[in-house]
PDB file of C-alpha atoms in Angstrom:
ATOM      1  CA  MET A1369       0.000   0.000   0.000  1.00 80.00           C
ATOM      2  CA  LYS A1370       1.122   3.485  -0.759  1.00 89.00           C
ATOM      3  CA  LEU A1371       0.132   6.712   0.960  1.00 91.00           C
ATOM      4  CA  LYS A1372      -1.834   9.103  -1.243  1.00 91.00           C
ATOM      5  CA  GLN A1373      -0.122  12.267  -2.488  1.00 91.00           C
ATOM      6  CA  GLY A1374      -0.413  15.374  -0.339  1.00 90.00           C
ATOM      7  CA  VAL A1375      -1.277  13.644   2.937  1.00 93.00           C
ATOM      8  CA  THR A1376      -0.158  15.699   5.930  1.00 93.00           C
ATOM      9  CA  LEU A1377      -0.788  15.418   9.646  1.00 94.00           C
ATOM     10  CA  ALA A1378      -3.117  18.420   9.396  1.00 93.00           C
ATOM     11  CA  SER A1379      -5.245  16.701   6.748  1.00 94.00           C
ATOM     12  CA  VAL A1380      -5.342  13.496   8.810  1.00 94.00           C
ATOM     13  CA  GLN A1381      -6.368  15.464  11.896  1.00 94.00           C
ATOM     14  CA  GLU A1382      -9.108  17.288   9.980  1.00 94.00           C
ATOM     15  CA  LYS A1383     -10.523  14.028   8.580  1.00 93.00           C
ATOM     16  CA  LEU A1384     -10.436  12.305  11.979  1.00 93.00           C
ATOM     17  CA  LYS A1385     -12.203  15.254  13.611  1.00 92.00           C
ATOM     18  CA  LYS A1386     -14.806  15.370  10.864  1.00 91.00           C
ATOM     19  CA  GLU A1387     -15.579  11.654  10.831  1.00 90.00           C
ATOM     20  CA  LEU A1388     -14.936  10.439  14.399  1.00 86.00           C
ATOM     21  CA  SER A1389     -15.135  13.473  16.692  1.00 78.00           C
ATOM     22  CA  SER A1390     -18.417  12.336  18.231  1.00 82.00           C
ATOM     23  CA  HIS A1391     -16.670   9.683  20.317  1.00 84.00           C
ATOM     24  CA  ILE A1392     -12.938  10.535  20.296  1.00 91.00           C
ATOM     25  CA  ASN A1393     -10.789  13.575  21.075  1.00 92.00           C
ATOM     26  CA  VAL A1394      -8.288  14.491  18.328  1.00 94.00           C
ATOM     27  CA  GLN A1395      -5.381  16.921  18.802  1.00 94.00           C
ATOM     28  CA  LEU A1396      -2.265  17.822  16.844  1.00 94.00           C
ATOM     29  CA  ARG A1397       0.658  17.903  19.294  1.00 94.00           C
ATOM     30  CA  SER A1398       4.293  18.927  18.988  1.00 94.00           C
ATOM     31  CA  ASN A1399       7.421  18.435  21.042  1.00 92.00           C
ATOM     32  CA  PRO A1400       8.016  21.512  23.251  1.00 93.00           C
ATOM     33  CA  ILE A1401      11.772  21.425  22.617  1.00 95.00           C
ATOM     34  CA  ASN A1402      11.890  20.351  18.959  1.00 93.00           C
ATOM     35  CA  LYS A1403       8.892  21.938  17.213  1.00 89.00           C
ATOM     36  CA  ASN A1404       9.551  19.895  14.053  1.00 91.00           C
ATOM     37  CA  VAL A1405       8.418  16.676  15.759  1.00 93.00           C
ATOM     38  CA  LYS A1406       4.613  16.511  15.498  1.00 95.00           C
ATOM     39  CA  TRP A1407       2.012  13.825  16.009  1.00 96.00           C
ATOM     40  CA  ILE A1408      -1.738  13.397  16.361  1.00 96.00           C
ATOM     41  CA  GLU A1409      -3.307  12.086  19.541  1.00 95.00           C
ATOM     42  CA  ALA A1410      -6.655  10.357  19.168  1.00 95.00           C
ATOM     43  CA  ASN A1411      -7.963   9.630  22.657  1.00 94.00           C
ATOM     44  CA  LYS A1412     -11.019   7.563  23.449  1.00 92.00           C
ATOM     45  CA  ASP A1413     -10.844   8.145  27.226  1.00 90.00           C
ATOM     46  CA  SER A1414      -8.237   8.588  29.980  1.00 85.00           C
ATOM     47  CA  PHE A1415      -6.978   5.023  29.577  1.00 85.00           C
ATOM     48  CA  VAL A1416      -7.147   4.443  25.811  1.00 90.00           C
ATOM     49  CA  GLY A1417      -5.351   6.519  23.188  1.00 92.00           C
ATOM     50  CA  VAL A1418      -3.430   6.304  19.933  1.00 95.00           C
ATOM     51  CA  ARG A1419      -0.577   8.447  18.640  1.00 95.00           C
ATOM     52  CA  ILE A1420      -0.241   8.850  14.878  1.00 96.00           C
ATOM     53  CA  PHE A1421       3.106   9.805  13.332  1.00 96.00           C
ATOM     54  CA  LEU A1422       3.899  10.557   9.682  1.00 94.00           C
ATOM     55  CA  LYS A1423       7.324   9.066   9.036  1.00 91.00           C
ATOM     56  CA  ASP A1424       8.973   7.833   5.826  1.00 89.00           C
ATOM     57  CA  ASN A1425       5.786   8.490   3.832  1.00 89.00           C
ATOM     58  CA  GLU A1426       3.828   6.180   6.126  1.00 92.00           C
ATOM     59  CA  LEU A1427       1.330   6.678   8.948  1.00 94.00           C
ATOM     60  CA  ARG A1428       2.550   4.879  12.059  1.00 95.00           C
ATOM     61  CA  LEU A1429       0.423   4.204  15.112  1.00 95.00           C
ATOM     62  CA  GLY A1430       1.258   3.560  18.735  1.00 93.00           C
ATOM     63  CA  THR A1431      -0.964   3.167  21.779  1.00 90.00           C
ATOM     64  CA  HIS A1432      -0.583   5.154  24.979  1.00 87.00           C
ATOM     65  CA  ILE A1433      -2.340   6.096  28.214  1.00 83.00           C
ATOM     66  CA  PRO A1434      -3.437   9.716  27.648  1.00 85.00           C
ATOM     67  CA  GLY A1435      -4.476  10.710  31.156  1.00 81.00           C
ATOM     68  CA  PHE A1436      -1.721  11.865  33.499  1.00 82.00           C
ATOM     69  CA  PHE A1437      -3.775  10.929  36.559  1.00 78.00           C
ATOM     70  CA  ALA A1438      -4.592   7.535  35.061  1.00 73.00           C
ATOM     71  CA  ARG A1439      -0.853   6.872  34.728  1.00 72.00           C
ATOM     72  CA  MET A1440      -0.084   8.337  38.147  1.00 76.00           C
ATOM     73  CA  PHE A1441      -2.783   6.654  40.268  1.00 72.00           C
ATOM     74  CA  PHE A1442      -3.259   3.374  38.452  1.00 68.00           C
ATOM     75  CA  GLY A1443       0.244   3.044  37.083  1.00 66.00           C
ATOM     76  CA  GLY A1444       1.121   2.321  33.509  1.00 65.00           C
ATOM     77  CA  ILE A1445       1.568  -1.396  34.110  1.00 72.00           C
ATOM     78  CA  ILE A1446      -1.720  -1.940  35.939  1.00 74.00           C
ATOM     79  CA  SER A1447      -3.630   0.162  33.444  1.00 71.00           C
ATOM     80  CA  GLY A1448      -1.863  -1.608  30.603  1.00 70.00           C
ATOM     81  CA  ILE A1449      -3.007  -4.980  31.872  1.00 77.00           C
ATOM     82  CA  PHE A1450      -6.650  -4.024  32.337  1.00 79.00           C
ATOM     83  CA  HIS A1451      -7.017  -1.919  29.194  1.00 81.00           C
ATOM     84  CA  SER A1452      -4.702  -3.670  26.718  1.00 85.00           C
ATOM     85  CA  GLY A1453      -7.576  -5.262  24.801  1.00 89.00           C
ATOM     86  CA  SER A1454      -9.433  -1.980  24.569  1.00 90.00           C
ATOM     87  CA  ARG A1455      -6.301  -0.186  23.325  1.00 89.00           C
ATOM     88  CA  ARG A1456      -5.664  -2.925  20.769  1.00 92.00           C
ATOM     89  CA  ASP A1457      -9.249  -2.709  19.440  1.00 95.00           C
ATOM     90  CA  PHE A1458      -9.145   1.101  19.284  1.00 94.00           C
ATOM     91  CA  LYS A1459      -5.790   1.042  17.476  1.00 94.00           C
ATOM     92  CA  GLN A1460      -7.194  -1.425  14.936  1.00 96.00           C
ATOM     93  CA  LYS A1461     -10.274   0.752  14.391  1.00 94.00           C
ATOM     94  CA  ILE A1462      -8.152   3.872  13.773  1.00 94.00           C
ATOM     95  CA  ASP A1463      -5.736   1.912  11.568  1.00 95.00           C
ATOM     96  CA  ASP A1464      -8.607   0.587   9.427  1.00 95.00           C
ATOM     97  CA  PHE A1465      -9.988   4.117   9.069  1.00 94.00           C
ATOM     98  CA  LEU A1466      -6.595   5.544   8.055  1.00 94.00           C
ATOM     99  CA  VAL A1467      -6.021   2.783   5.490  1.00 94.00           C
ATOM    100  CA  SER A1468      -9.458   3.324   3.936  1.00 93.00           C
ATOM    101  CA  GLU A1469      -9.054   7.102   3.732  1.00 93.00           C
ATOM    102  CA  PHE A1470      -5.365   7.827   3.079  1.00 93.00           C
ATOM    103  CA  TYR A1471      -3.874   4.852   1.246  1.00 92.00           C
ATOM    104  CA  ASP A1472      -4.212   3.836  -2.410  1.00 87.00           C
ATOM    105  CA  GLN A1473      -5.757   0.401  -2.747  1.00 74.00           C
TER     106      GLN A1473
END
């Protein structure tokens, strides 16, 4: 599969907000020290989230725990155990959406 021409993180963010904003929170984030490093966070709740990077003409996904208090009180390991299936399902849902919208078939 090949990424369509002209795909940027801003266009991915706009499409995610337009199509899925009713049940997820989508934000474009950047590194506070190196402003060139940017990613999109698509968060379902405080325990389930996906980060989307555009690297080497490919959209790459990684799961994370978006809520600071969820990481602090429940711990990353405990939360990871209880919510790993939910994060895996959410990542697959976002990945399927990105493939259908931004890749040539």
